[in-house]
């Protein structure tokens, strides 16, 4: 899939719900010119109180808050999201700790243009508390996955994965921290590669042209 016009910027929206450390990593990568042809155009939060919204001011980026509960139906919420994405001419949507499940209709509309970061090596441990799931299961390695979003949770085609080793003394906190360091590398790298048309989806497989 070749979406992004050579020589033009790939307008990117980052969707958050909380802390926003992945957003921060993306914005720092952009500042350091490590985001390829991507331009962070918009930050969207579905929580008024999301800590990560502070990066809007710090990095001088436009932000919008769109809260599900302000709308009667989920469809109305998503229509508002779509309208906002269109008004800002968004080419790529990055879910960075966005804790709202998007409908099949929404995901299909943007298929190939919407990516997510998950703190486990998918397909192991999808859903919530991935780090706790990994520890409970007793795996010896874990990591993070950047993937295209499809209509099932944490199951779209995998773009990049980074691994870490789990030690004897690992706690949920230490594991989360180790994985987060990898997330902060993987997500900006995936955005950069996509913006340079180096990421090609073929069924479940994703080829990276380097
Ligand atoms: C990250 O661990 C991400 O993988 C998961 O939610 C967390 C968000 O962290 N989906 P932050 O808001 O980017 O700091």
PDB file of N, CA, C and O in Angstrom, residues 92-162:
ATOM      1  N   UNK A  92      -2.330   9.531   8.998  1.00  0.00           N
ATOM      2  CA  UNK A  92      -2.029   8.367   9.846  1.00  0.00           C
ATOM      3  C   UNK A  92      -2.522   8.628  11.268  1.00  0.00           C
ATOM      4  O   UNK A  92      -2.300   9.716  11.821  1.00  0.00           O
ATOM      5  N   UNK A  93      -3.167   7.613  11.833  1.00  0.00           N
ATOM      6  CA  UNK A  93      -3.659   7.693  13.210  1.00  0.00           C
ATOM      7  C   UNK A  93      -2.813   6.766  14.073  1.00  0.00           C
ATOM      8  O   UNK A  93      -2.681   5.581  13.769  1.00  0.00           O
ATOM      9  N   UNK A  94      -2.249   7.308  15.147  1.00  0.00           N
ATOM     10  CA  UNK A  94      -1.405   6.506  16.036  1.00  0.00           C
ATOM     11  C   UNK A  94      -2.100   6.389  17.391  1.00  0.00           C
ATOM     12  O   UNK A  94      -2.338   7.397  18.064  1.00  0.00           O
ATOM     13  N   UNK A  95      -2.437   5.155  17.764  1.00  0.00           N
ATOM     14  CA  UNK A  95      -3.028   4.934  19.084  1.00  0.00           C
ATOM     15  C   UNK A  95      -1.882   4.707  20.063  1.00  0.00           C
ATOM     16  O   UNK A  95      -1.145   3.727  19.955  1.00  0.00           O
ATOM     17  N   UNK A  96      -1.712   5.647  20.995  1.00  0.00           N
ATOM     18  CA  UNK A  96      -0.588   5.575  21.933  1.00  0.00           C
ATOM     19  C   UNK A  96      -1.160   5.594  23.347  1.00  0.00           C
ATOM     20  O   UNK A  96      -1.256   6.636  23.984  1.00  0.00           O
ATOM     21  N   UNK A  97      -1.607   4.422  23.786  1.00  0.00           N
ATOM     22  CA  UNK A  97      -2.259   4.352  25.092  1.00  0.00           C
ATOM     23  C   UNK A  97      -3.671   4.907  25.041  1.00  0.00           C
ATOM     24  O   UNK A  97      -4.156   5.469  26.014  1.00  0.00           O
ATOM     25  N   UNK A  98      -4.323   4.720  23.903  1.00  0.00           N
ATOM     26  CA  UNK A  98      -5.713   5.193  23.736  1.00  0.00           C
ATOM     27  C   UNK A  98      -6.642   4.074  24.198  1.00  0.00           C
ATOM     28  O   UNK A  98      -6.677   2.996  23.604  1.00  0.00           O
ATOM     29  N   UNK A  99      -7.351   4.342  25.300  1.00  0.00           N
ATOM     30  CA  UNK A  99      -8.103   3.274  25.971  1.00  0.00           C
ATOM     31  C   UNK A  99      -9.578   3.253  25.592  1.00  0.00           C
ATOM     32  O   UNK A  99     -10.444   3.173  26.451  1.00  0.00           O
ATOM     33  N   UNK A 100      -9.854   3.349  24.323  1.00  0.00           N
ATOM     34  CA  UNK A 100     -11.251   3.304  23.880  1.00  0.00           C
ATOM     35  C   UNK A 100     -11.300   2.380  22.676  1.00  0.00           C
ATOM     36  O   UNK A 100     -10.547   2.588  21.714  1.00  0.00           O
ATOM     37  N   UNK A 101     -12.141   1.387  22.748  1.00  0.00           N
ATOM     38  CA  UNK A 101     -12.222   0.453  21.627  1.00  0.00           C
ATOM     39  C   UNK A 101     -12.982   1.109  20.478  1.00  0.00           C
ATOM     40  O   UNK A 101     -14.062   1.680  20.675  1.00  0.00           O
ATOM     41  N   UNK A 102     -12.400   1.043  19.304  1.00  0.00           N
ATOM     42  CA  UNK A 102     -13.024   1.666  18.137  1.00  0.00           C
ATOM     43  C   UNK A 102     -13.831   0.618  17.375  1.00  0.00           C
ATOM     44  O   UNK A 102     -13.455  -0.563  17.337  1.00  0.00           O
ATOM     45  N   UNK A 103     -14.923   1.060  16.769  1.00  0.00           N
ATOM     46  CA  UNK A 103     -15.827   0.104  16.102  1.00  0.00           C
ATOM     47  C   UNK A 103     -15.190  -0.468  14.838  1.00  0.00           C
ATOM     48  O   UNK A 103     -14.246   0.120  14.267  1.00  0.00           O
ATOM     49  N   UNK A 104     -15.742  -1.586  14.386  1.00  0.00           N
ATOM     50  CA  UNK A 104     -15.293  -2.201  13.136  1.00  0.00           C
ATOM     51  C   UNK A 104     -15.423  -1.210  11.984  1.00  0.00           C
ATOM     52  O   UNK A 104     -14.547  -1.115  11.127  1.00  0.00           O
ATOM     53  N   UNK A 105     -16.509  -0.439  11.961  1.00  0.00           N
ATOM     54  CA  UNK A 105     -16.739   0.527  10.877  1.00  0.00           C
ATOM     55  C   UNK A 105     -15.612   1.555  10.854  1.00  0.00           C
ATOM     56  O   UNK A 105     -15.057   1.876   9.802  1.00  0.00           O
ATOM     57  N   UNK A 106     -15.265   2.063  12.031  1.00  0.00           N
ATOM     58  CA  UNK A 106     -14.212   3.072  12.122  1.00  0.00           C
ATOM     59  C   UNK A 106     -12.884   2.481  11.649  1.00  0.00           C
ATOM     60  O   UNK A 106     -12.178   3.060  10.824  1.00  0.00           O
ATOM     61  N   UNK A 107     -12.567   1.315  12.186  1.00  0.00           N
ATOM     62  CA  UNK A 107     -11.284   0.678  11.882  1.00  0.00           C
ATOM     63  C   UNK A 107     -11.195   0.343  10.385  1.00  0.00           C
ATOM     64  O   UNK A 107     -10.158   0.536   9.754  1.00  0.00           O
ATOM     65  N   UNK A 108     -12.288  -0.124   9.813  1.00  0.00           N
ATOM     66  CA  UNK A 108     -12.278  -0.455   8.386  1.00  0.00           C
ATOM     67  C   UNK A 108     -12.075   0.790   7.522  1.00  0.00           C
ATOM     68  O   UNK A 108     -11.396   0.745   6.501  1.00  0.00           O
ATOM     69  N   UNK A 109     -12.657   1.880   7.969  1.00  0.00           N
ATOM     70  CA  UNK A 109     -12.527   3.143   7.232  1.00  0.00           C
ATOM     71  C   UNK A 109     -11.059   3.564   7.123  1.00  0.00           C
ATOM     72  O   UNK A 109     -10.633   4.123   6.120  1.00  0.00           O
ATOM     73  N   UNK A 110     -10.303   3.288   8.173  1.00  0.00           N
ATOM     74  CA  UNK A 110      -8.907   3.733   8.215  1.00  0.00           C
ATOM     75  C   UNK A 110      -7.915   2.575   8.110  1.00  0.00           C
ATOM     76  O   UNK A 110      -6.741   2.765   8.407  1.00  0.00           O
ATOM     77  N   UNK A 111      -8.371   1.422   7.680  1.00  0.00           N
ATOM     78  CA  UNK A 111      -7.475   0.262   7.694  1.00  0.00           C
ATOM     79  C   UNK A 111      -6.174   0.559   6.916  1.00  0.00           C
ATOM     80  O   UNK A 111      -6.198   1.072   5.804  1.00  0.00           O
ATOM     81  N   UNK A 112      -5.048   0.237   7.542  1.00  0.00           N
ATOM     82  CA  UNK A 112      -3.750   0.522   6.917  1.00  0.00           C
ATOM     83  C   UNK A 112      -3.221   1.890   7.272  1.00  0.00           C
ATOM     84  O   UNK A 112      -2.085   2.232   6.956  1.00  0.00           O
ATOM     85  N   UNK A 113      -4.080   2.685   7.913  1.00  0.00           N
ATOM     86  CA  UNK A 113      -3.670   4.040   8.295  1.00  0.00           C
ATOM     87  C   UNK A 113      -3.839   4.267   9.783  1.00  0.00           C
ATOM     88  O   UNK A 113      -3.892   5.410  10.246  1.00  0.00           O
ATOM     89  N   UNK A 114      -4.000   3.171  10.504  1.00  0.00           N
ATOM     90  CA  UNK A 114      -4.170   3.292  11.953  1.00  0.00           C
ATOM     91  C   UNK A 114      -3.320   2.216  12.624  1.00  0.00           C
ATOM     92  O   UNK A 114      -3.425   1.030  12.296  1.00  0.00           O
ATOM     93  N   UNK A 115      -2.437   2.675  13.535  1.00  0.00           N
ATOM     94  CA  UNK A 115      -1.518   1.748  14.198  1.00  0.00           C
ATOM     95  C   UNK A 115      -1.642   1.879  15.711  1.00  0.00           C
ATOM     96  O   UNK A 115      -2.123   2.890  16.226  1.00  0.00           O
ATOM     97  N   UNK A 116      -1.179   0.826  16.389  1.00  0.00           N
ATOM     98  CA  UNK A 116      -1.290   0.787  17.853  1.00  0.00           C
ATOM     99  C   UNK A 116       0.003   0.225  18.435  1.00  0.00           C
ATOM    100  O   UNK A 116       0.711  -0.527  17.771  1.00  0.00           O
ATOM    101  N   UNK A 117       0.290   0.606  19.673  1.00  0.00           N
ATOM    102  CA  UNK A 117       1.419   0.003  20.389  1.00  0.00           C
ATOM    103  C   UNK A 117       0.866  -0.807  21.546  1.00  0.00           C
ATOM    104  O   UNK A 117      -0.039  -0.351  22.259  1.00  0.00           O
ATOM    105  N   UNK A 118       1.418  -2.025  21.710  1.00  0.00           N
ATOM    106  CA  UNK A 118       0.930  -2.896  22.780  1.00  0.00           C
ATOM    107  C   UNK A 118       2.125  -3.439  23.566  1.00  0.00           C
ATOM    108  O   UNK A 118       3.115  -3.864  22.967  1.00  0.00           O
ATOM    109  N   UNK A 119       2.028  -3.477  24.916  1.00  0.00           N
ATOM    110  CA  UNK A 119       3.184  -3.875  25.717  1.00  0.00           C
ATOM    111  C   UNK A 119       3.333  -5.385  25.931  1.00  0.00           C
ATOM    112  O   UNK A 119       3.497  -5.851  27.059  1.00  0.00           O
ATOM    113  N   UNK A 120       3.282  -6.155  24.854  1.00  0.00           N
ATOM    114  CA  UNK A 120       3.620  -7.581  24.911  1.00  0.00           C
ATOM    115  C   UNK A 120       4.014  -8.003  23.510  1.00  0.00           C
ATOM    116  O   UNK A 120       3.844  -7.248  22.544  1.00  0.00           O
ATOM    117  N   UNK A 121       4.530  -9.219  23.413  1.00  0.00           N
ATOM    118  CA  UNK A 121       4.837  -9.775  22.096  1.00  0.00           C
ATOM    119  C   UNK A 121       3.572 -10.461  21.597  1.00  0.00           C
ATOM    120  O   UNK A 121       3.317 -11.623  21.913  1.00  0.00           O
ATOM    121  N   UNK A 122       2.792  -9.738  20.834  1.00  0.00           N
ATOM    122  CA  UNK A 122       1.546 -10.313  20.305  1.00  0.00           C
ATOM    123  C   UNK A 122       1.877 -11.475  19.369  1.00  0.00           C
ATOM    124  O   UNK A 122       2.929 -11.448  18.736  1.00  0.00           O
ATOM    125  N   UNK A 123       1.068 -12.514  19.253  1.00  0.00           N
ATOM    126  CA  UNK A 123      -0.289 -12.602  19.789  1.00  0.00           C
ATOM    127  C   UNK A 123      -0.382 -13.010  21.259  1.00  0.00           C
ATOM    128  O   UNK A 123      -1.494 -13.248  21.744  1.00  0.00           O
ATOM    129  N   UNK A 124       0.732 -13.085  21.985  1.00  0.00           N
ATOM    130  CA  UNK A 124       0.609 -13.376  23.416  1.00  0.00           C
ATOM    131  C   UNK A 124       0.112 -12.145  24.168  1.00  0.00           C
ATOM    132  O   UNK A 124       0.572 -11.028  23.896  1.00  0.00           O
ATOM    133  N   UNK A 125      -0.741 -12.373  25.095  1.00  0.00           N
ATOM    134  CA  UNK A 125      -1.192 -11.390  26.077  1.00  0.00           C
ATOM    135  C   UNK A 125      -1.814 -10.112  25.481  1.00  0.00           C
ATOM    136  O   UNK A 125      -1.351  -9.012  25.753  1.00  0.00           O
ATOM    137  N   UNK A 126      -2.843 -10.254  24.666  1.00  0.00           N
ATOM    138  CA  UNK A 126      -3.574  -9.075  24.200  1.00  0.00           C
ATOM    139  C   UNK A 126      -4.426  -8.501  25.333  1.00  0.00           C
ATOM    140  O   UNK A 126      -4.547  -9.122  26.394  1.00  0.00           O
ATOM    141  N   UNK A 127      -4.997  -7.357  25.095  1.00  0.00           N
ATOM    142  CA  UNK A 127      -5.931  -6.768  26.064  1.00  0.00           C
ATOM    143  C   UNK A 127      -5.228  -6.059  27.201  1.00  0.00           C
ATOM    144  O   UNK A 127      -4.059  -5.703  27.105  1.00  0.00           O
ATOM    145  N   UNK A 128      -5.956  -5.926  28.300  1.00  0.00           N
ATOM    146  CA  UNK A 128      -5.456  -5.146  29.434  1.00  0.00           C
ATOM    147  C   UNK A 128      -4.401  -5.914  30.226  1.00  0.00           C
ATOM    148  O   UNK A 128      -4.338  -7.135  30.160  1.00  0.00           O
ATOM    149  N   UNK A 129      -3.616  -5.171  30.970  1.00  0.00           N
ATOM    150  CA  UNK A 129      -2.614  -5.733  31.902  1.00  0.00           C
ATOM    151  C   UNK A 129      -1.721  -6.770  31.244  1.00  0.00           C
ATOM    152  O   UNK A 129      -1.521  -7.880  31.768  1.00  0.00           O
ATOM    153  N   UNK A 130      -1.175  -6.414  30.107  1.00  0.00           N
ATOM    154  CA  UNK A 130      -0.342  -7.353  29.342  1.00  0.00           C
ATOM    155  C   UNK A 130       0.890  -7.773  30.131  1.00  0.00           C
ATOM    156  O   UNK A 130       1.301  -8.943  30.078  1.00  0.00           O
ATOM    157  N   UNK A 131       1.466  -6.833  30.888  1.00  0.00           N
ATOM    158  CA  UNK A 131       2.683  -7.154  31.635  1.00  0.00           C
ATOM    159  C   UNK A 131       2.366  -8.146  32.757  1.00  0.00           C
ATOM    160  O   UNK A 131       3.109  -9.106  32.977  1.00  0.00           O
ATOM    161  N   UNK A 132       1.248  -7.925  33.427  1.00  0.00           N
ATOM    162  CA  UNK A 132       0.829  -8.839  34.498  1.00  0.00           C
ATOM    163  C   UNK A 132       0.542 -10.230  33.912  1.00  0.00           C
ATOM    164  O   UNK A 132       0.946 -11.251  34.479  1.00  0.00           O
ATOM    165  N   UNK A 133      -0.121 -10.256  32.777  1.00  0.00           N
ATOM    166  CA  UNK A 133      -0.409 -11.537  32.112  1.00  0.00           C
ATOM    167  C   UNK A 133       0.881 -12.295  31.816  1.00  0.00           C
ATOM    168  O   UNK A 133       0.970 -13.497  32.023  1.00  0.00           O
ATOM    169  N   UNK A 134       1.901 -11.559  31.325  1.00  0.00           N
ATOM    170  CA  UNK A 134       3.178 -12.199  30.965  1.00  0.00           C
ATOM    171  C   UNK A 134       3.848 -12.779  32.206  1.00  0.00           C
ATOM    172  O   UNK A 134       4.344 -13.910  32.187  1.00  0.00           O
ATOM    173  N   UNK A 135       3.841 -12.028  33.306  1.00  0.00           N
ATOM    174  CA  UNK A 135       4.465 -12.515  34.543  1.00  0.00           C
ATOM    175  C   UNK A 135       3.706 -13.716  35.091  1.00  0.00           C
ATOM    176  O   UNK A 135       4.306 -14.706  35.501  1.00  0.00           O
ATOM    177  N   UNK A 136       2.390 -13.633  35.091  1.00  0.00           N
ATOM    178  CA  UNK A 136       1.570 -14.741  35.612  1.00  0.00           C
ATOM    179  C   UNK A 136       1.813 -16.018  34.811  1.00  0.00           C
ATOM    180  O   UNK A 136       1.832 -17.114  35.356  1.00  0.00           O
ATOM    181  N   UNK A 137       2.005 -15.826  33.500  1.00  0.00           N
ATOM    182  CA  UNK A 137       2.200 -17.006  32.646  1.00  0.00           C
ATOM    183  C   UNK A 137       3.592 -17.596  32.829  1.00  0.00           C
ATOM    184  O   UNK A 137       3.815 -18.783  32.604  1.00  0.00           O
ATOM    185  N   UNK A 138       4.536 -16.733  33.208  1.00  0.00           N
ATOM    186  CA  UNK A 138       5.897 -17.216  33.446  1.00  0.00           C
ATOM    187  C   UNK A 138       6.794 -17.200  32.223  1.00  0.00           C
ATOM    188  O   UNK A 138       7.789 -17.934  32.176  1.00  0.00           O
ATOM    189  N   UNK A 139       6.483 -16.352  31.251  1.00  0.00           N
ATOM    190  CA  UNK A 139       7.352 -16.291  30.065  1.00  0.00           C
ATOM    191  C   UNK A 139       8.701 -15.672  30.424  1.00  0.00           C
ATOM    192  O   UNK A 139       8.813 -14.935  31.405  1.00  0.00           O
ATOM    193  N   UNK A 140       9.710 -15.997  29.647  1.00  0.00           N
ATOM    194  CA  UNK A 140      11.078 -15.535  29.922  1.00  0.00           C
ATOM    195  C   UNK A 140      11.476 -14.334  29.079  1.00  0.00           C
ATOM    196  O   UNK A 140      12.468 -13.672  29.354  1.00  0.00           O
ATOM    197  N   UNK A 141      10.751 -14.098  28.014  1.00  0.00           N
ATOM    198  CA  UNK A 141      10.955 -12.868  27.238  1.00  0.00           C
ATOM    199  C   UNK A 141       9.605 -12.209  27.001  1.00  0.00           C
ATOM    200  O   UNK A 141       8.568 -12.871  26.947  1.00  0.00           O
ATOM    201  N   UNK A 142       9.649 -10.891  26.899  1.00  0.00           N
ATOM    202  CA  UNK A 142       8.450 -10.162  26.506  1.00  0.00           C
ATOM    203  C   UNK A 142       8.914  -8.983  25.660  1.00  0.00           C
ATOM    204  O   UNK A 142      10.031  -9.010  25.146  1.00  0.00           O
ATOM    205  N   UNK A 143       8.081  -7.976  25.544  1.00  0.00           N
ATOM    206  CA  UNK A 143       8.483  -6.844  24.717  1.00  0.00           C
ATOM    207  C   UNK A 143       7.286  -6.022  24.304  1.00  0.00           C
ATOM    208  O   UNK A 143       6.288  -5.957  25.028  1.00  0.00           O
ATOM    209  N   UNK A 144       7.411  -5.401  23.139  1.00  0.00           N
ATOM    210  CA  UNK A 144       6.288  -4.592  22.656  1.00  0.00           C
ATOM    211  C   UNK A 144       6.055  -4.882  21.179  1.00  0.00           C
ATOM    212  O   UNK A 144       6.934  -5.386  20.486  1.00  0.00           O
ATOM    213  N   UNK A 145       4.863  -4.543  20.758  1.00  0.00           N
ATOM    214  CA  UNK A 145       4.451  -4.776  19.368  1.00  0.00           C
ATOM    215  C   UNK A 145       3.800  -3.516  18.816  1.00  0.00           C
ATOM    216  O   UNK A 145       2.915  -2.946  19.459  1.00  0.00           O
ATOM    217  N   UNK A 146       4.240  -3.096  17.635  1.00  0.00           N
ATOM    218  CA  UNK A 146       3.519  -2.048  16.903  1.00  0.00           C
ATOM    219  C   UNK A 146       2.801  -2.760  15.762  1.00  0.00           C
ATOM    220  O   UNK A 146       3.417  -3.518  15.014  1.00  0.00           O
ATOM    221  N   UNK A 147       1.506  -2.542  15.683  1.00  0.00           N
ATOM    222  CA  UNK A 147       0.736  -3.265  14.661  1.00  0.00           C
ATOM    223  C   UNK A 147      -0.333  -2.382  14.034  1.00  0.00           C
ATOM    224  O   UNK A 147      -0.758  -1.377  14.641  1.00  0.00           O
ATOM    225  N   UNK A 148      -0.741  -2.753  12.834  1.00  0.00           N
ATOM    226  CA  UNK A 148      -1.903  -2.095  12.233  1.00  0.00           C
ATOM    227  C   UNK A 148      -3.129  -2.540  13.008  1.00  0.00           C
ATOM    228  O   UNK A 148      -3.175  -3.663  13.528  1.00  0.00           O
ATOM    229  N   UNK A 149      -4.105  -1.663  13.091  1.00  0.00           N
ATOM    230  CA  UNK A 149      -5.307  -1.983  13.852  1.00  0.00           C
ATOM    231  C   UNK A 149      -6.340  -2.591  12.910  1.00  0.00           C
ATOM    232  O   UNK A 149      -6.613  -2.036  11.834  1.00  0.00           O
ATOM    233  N   UNK A 150      -6.864  -3.728  13.332  1.00  0.00           N
ATOM    234  CA  UNK A 150      -8.007  -4.295  12.611  1.00  0.00           C
ATOM    235  C   UNK A 150      -9.179  -4.403  13.587  1.00  0.00           C
ATOM    236  O   UNK A 150      -9.103  -3.861  14.703  1.00  0.00           O
ATOM    237  N   UNK A 151     -10.231  -5.099  13.174  1.00  0.00           N
ATOM    238  CA  UNK A 151     -11.440  -5.036  13.993  1.00  0.00           C
ATOM    239  C   UNK A 151     -11.359  -5.885  15.266  1.00  0.00           C
ATOM    240  O   UNK A 151     -12.235  -5.802  16.112  1.00  0.00           O
ATOM    241  N   UNK A 152     -10.338  -6.716  15.400  1.00  0.00           N
ATOM    242  CA  UNK A 152     -10.208  -7.437  16.668  1.00  0.00           C
ATOM    243  C   UNK A 152      -9.115  -6.815  17.523  1.00  0.00           C
ATOM    244  O   UNK A 152      -8.147  -6.270  16.992  1.00  0.00           O
ATOM    245  N   UNK A 153      -9.278  -6.940  18.833  1.00  0.00           N
ATOM    246  CA  UNK A 153      -8.363  -6.254  19.740  1.00  0.00           C
ATOM    247  C   UNK A 153      -6.942  -6.814  19.658  1.00  0.00           C
ATOM    248  O   UNK A 153      -6.737  -8.020  19.760  1.00  0.00           O
ATOM    249  N   UNK A 154      -5.986  -5.912  19.460  1.00  0.00           N
ATOM    250  CA  UNK A 154      -4.555  -6.258  19.457  1.00  0.00           C
ATOM    251  C   UNK A 154      -4.234  -7.417  18.517  1.00  0.00           C
ATOM    252  O   UNK A 154      -3.429  -8.285  18.851  1.00  0.00           O
ATOM    253  N   UNK A 155      -4.850  -7.441  17.356  1.00  0.00           N
ATOM    254  CA  UNK A 155      -4.577  -8.581  16.478  1.00  0.00           C
ATOM    255  C   UNK A 155      -4.298  -8.236  15.019  1.00  0.00           C
ATOM    256  O   UNK A 155      -4.231  -9.148  14.191  1.00  0.00           O
ATOM    257  N   UNK A 156      -4.071  -6.981  14.713  1.00  0.00           N
ATOM    258  CA  UNK A 156      -3.782  -6.629  13.309  1.00  0.00           C
ATOM    259  C   UNK A 156      -2.361  -6.996  12.909  1.00  0.00           C
ATOM    260  O   UNK A 156      -1.534  -7.367  13.753  1.00  0.00           O
ATOM    261  N   UNK A 157      -2.041  -6.891  11.616  1.00  0.00           N
ATOM    262  CA  UNK A 157      -0.714  -7.232  11.106  1.00  0.00           C
ATOM    263  C   UNK A 157       0.414  -6.498  11.848  1.00  0.00           C
ATOM    264  O   UNK A 157       0.343  -5.293  12.082  1.00  0.00           O
ATOM    265  N   UNK A 158       1.441  -7.270  12.187  1.00  0.00           N
ATOM    266  CA  UNK A 158       2.537  -6.753  13.026  1.00  0.00           C
ATOM    267  C   UNK A 158       3.581  -6.015  12.187  1.00  0.00           C
ATOM    268  O   UNK A 158       4.115  -6.555  11.218  1.00  0.00           O
ATOM    269  N   UNK A 159       3.881  -4.800  12.615  1.00  0.00           N
ATOM    270  CA  UNK A 159       4.876  -3.980  11.906  1.00  0.00           C
ATOM    271  C   UNK A 159       6.266  -4.207  12.520  1.00  0.00           C
ATOM    272  O   UNK A 159       7.213  -4.533  11.822  1.00  0.00           O
ATOM    273  N   UNK A 160       6.360  -4.002  13.828  1.00  0.00           N
ATOM    274  CA  UNK A 160       7.651  -4.141  14.522  1.00  0.00           C
ATOM    275  C   UNK A 160       7.438  -4.775  15.887  1.00  0.00           C
ATOM    276  O   UNK A 160       6.400  -4.555  16.524  1.00  0.00           O
ATOM    277  N   UNK A 161       8.436  -5.529  16.331  1.00  0.00           N
ATOM    278  CA  UNK A 161       8.432  -6.008  17.714  1.00  0.00           C
ATOM    279  C   UNK A 161       9.822  -5.815  18.299  1.00  0.00           C
ATOM    280  O   UNK A 161      10.821  -5.952  17.584  1.00  0.00           O
ATOM    281  N   UNK A 162       9.869  -5.514  19.572  1.00  0.00           N
ATOM    282  CA  UNK A 162      11.142  -5.397  20.290  1.00  0.00           C
ATOM    283  C   UNK A 162      11.042  -6.294  21.508  1.00  0.00           C
ATOM    284  O   UNK A 162       9.980  -6.348  22.155  1.00  0.00           O
TER     285      UNK A 162
END
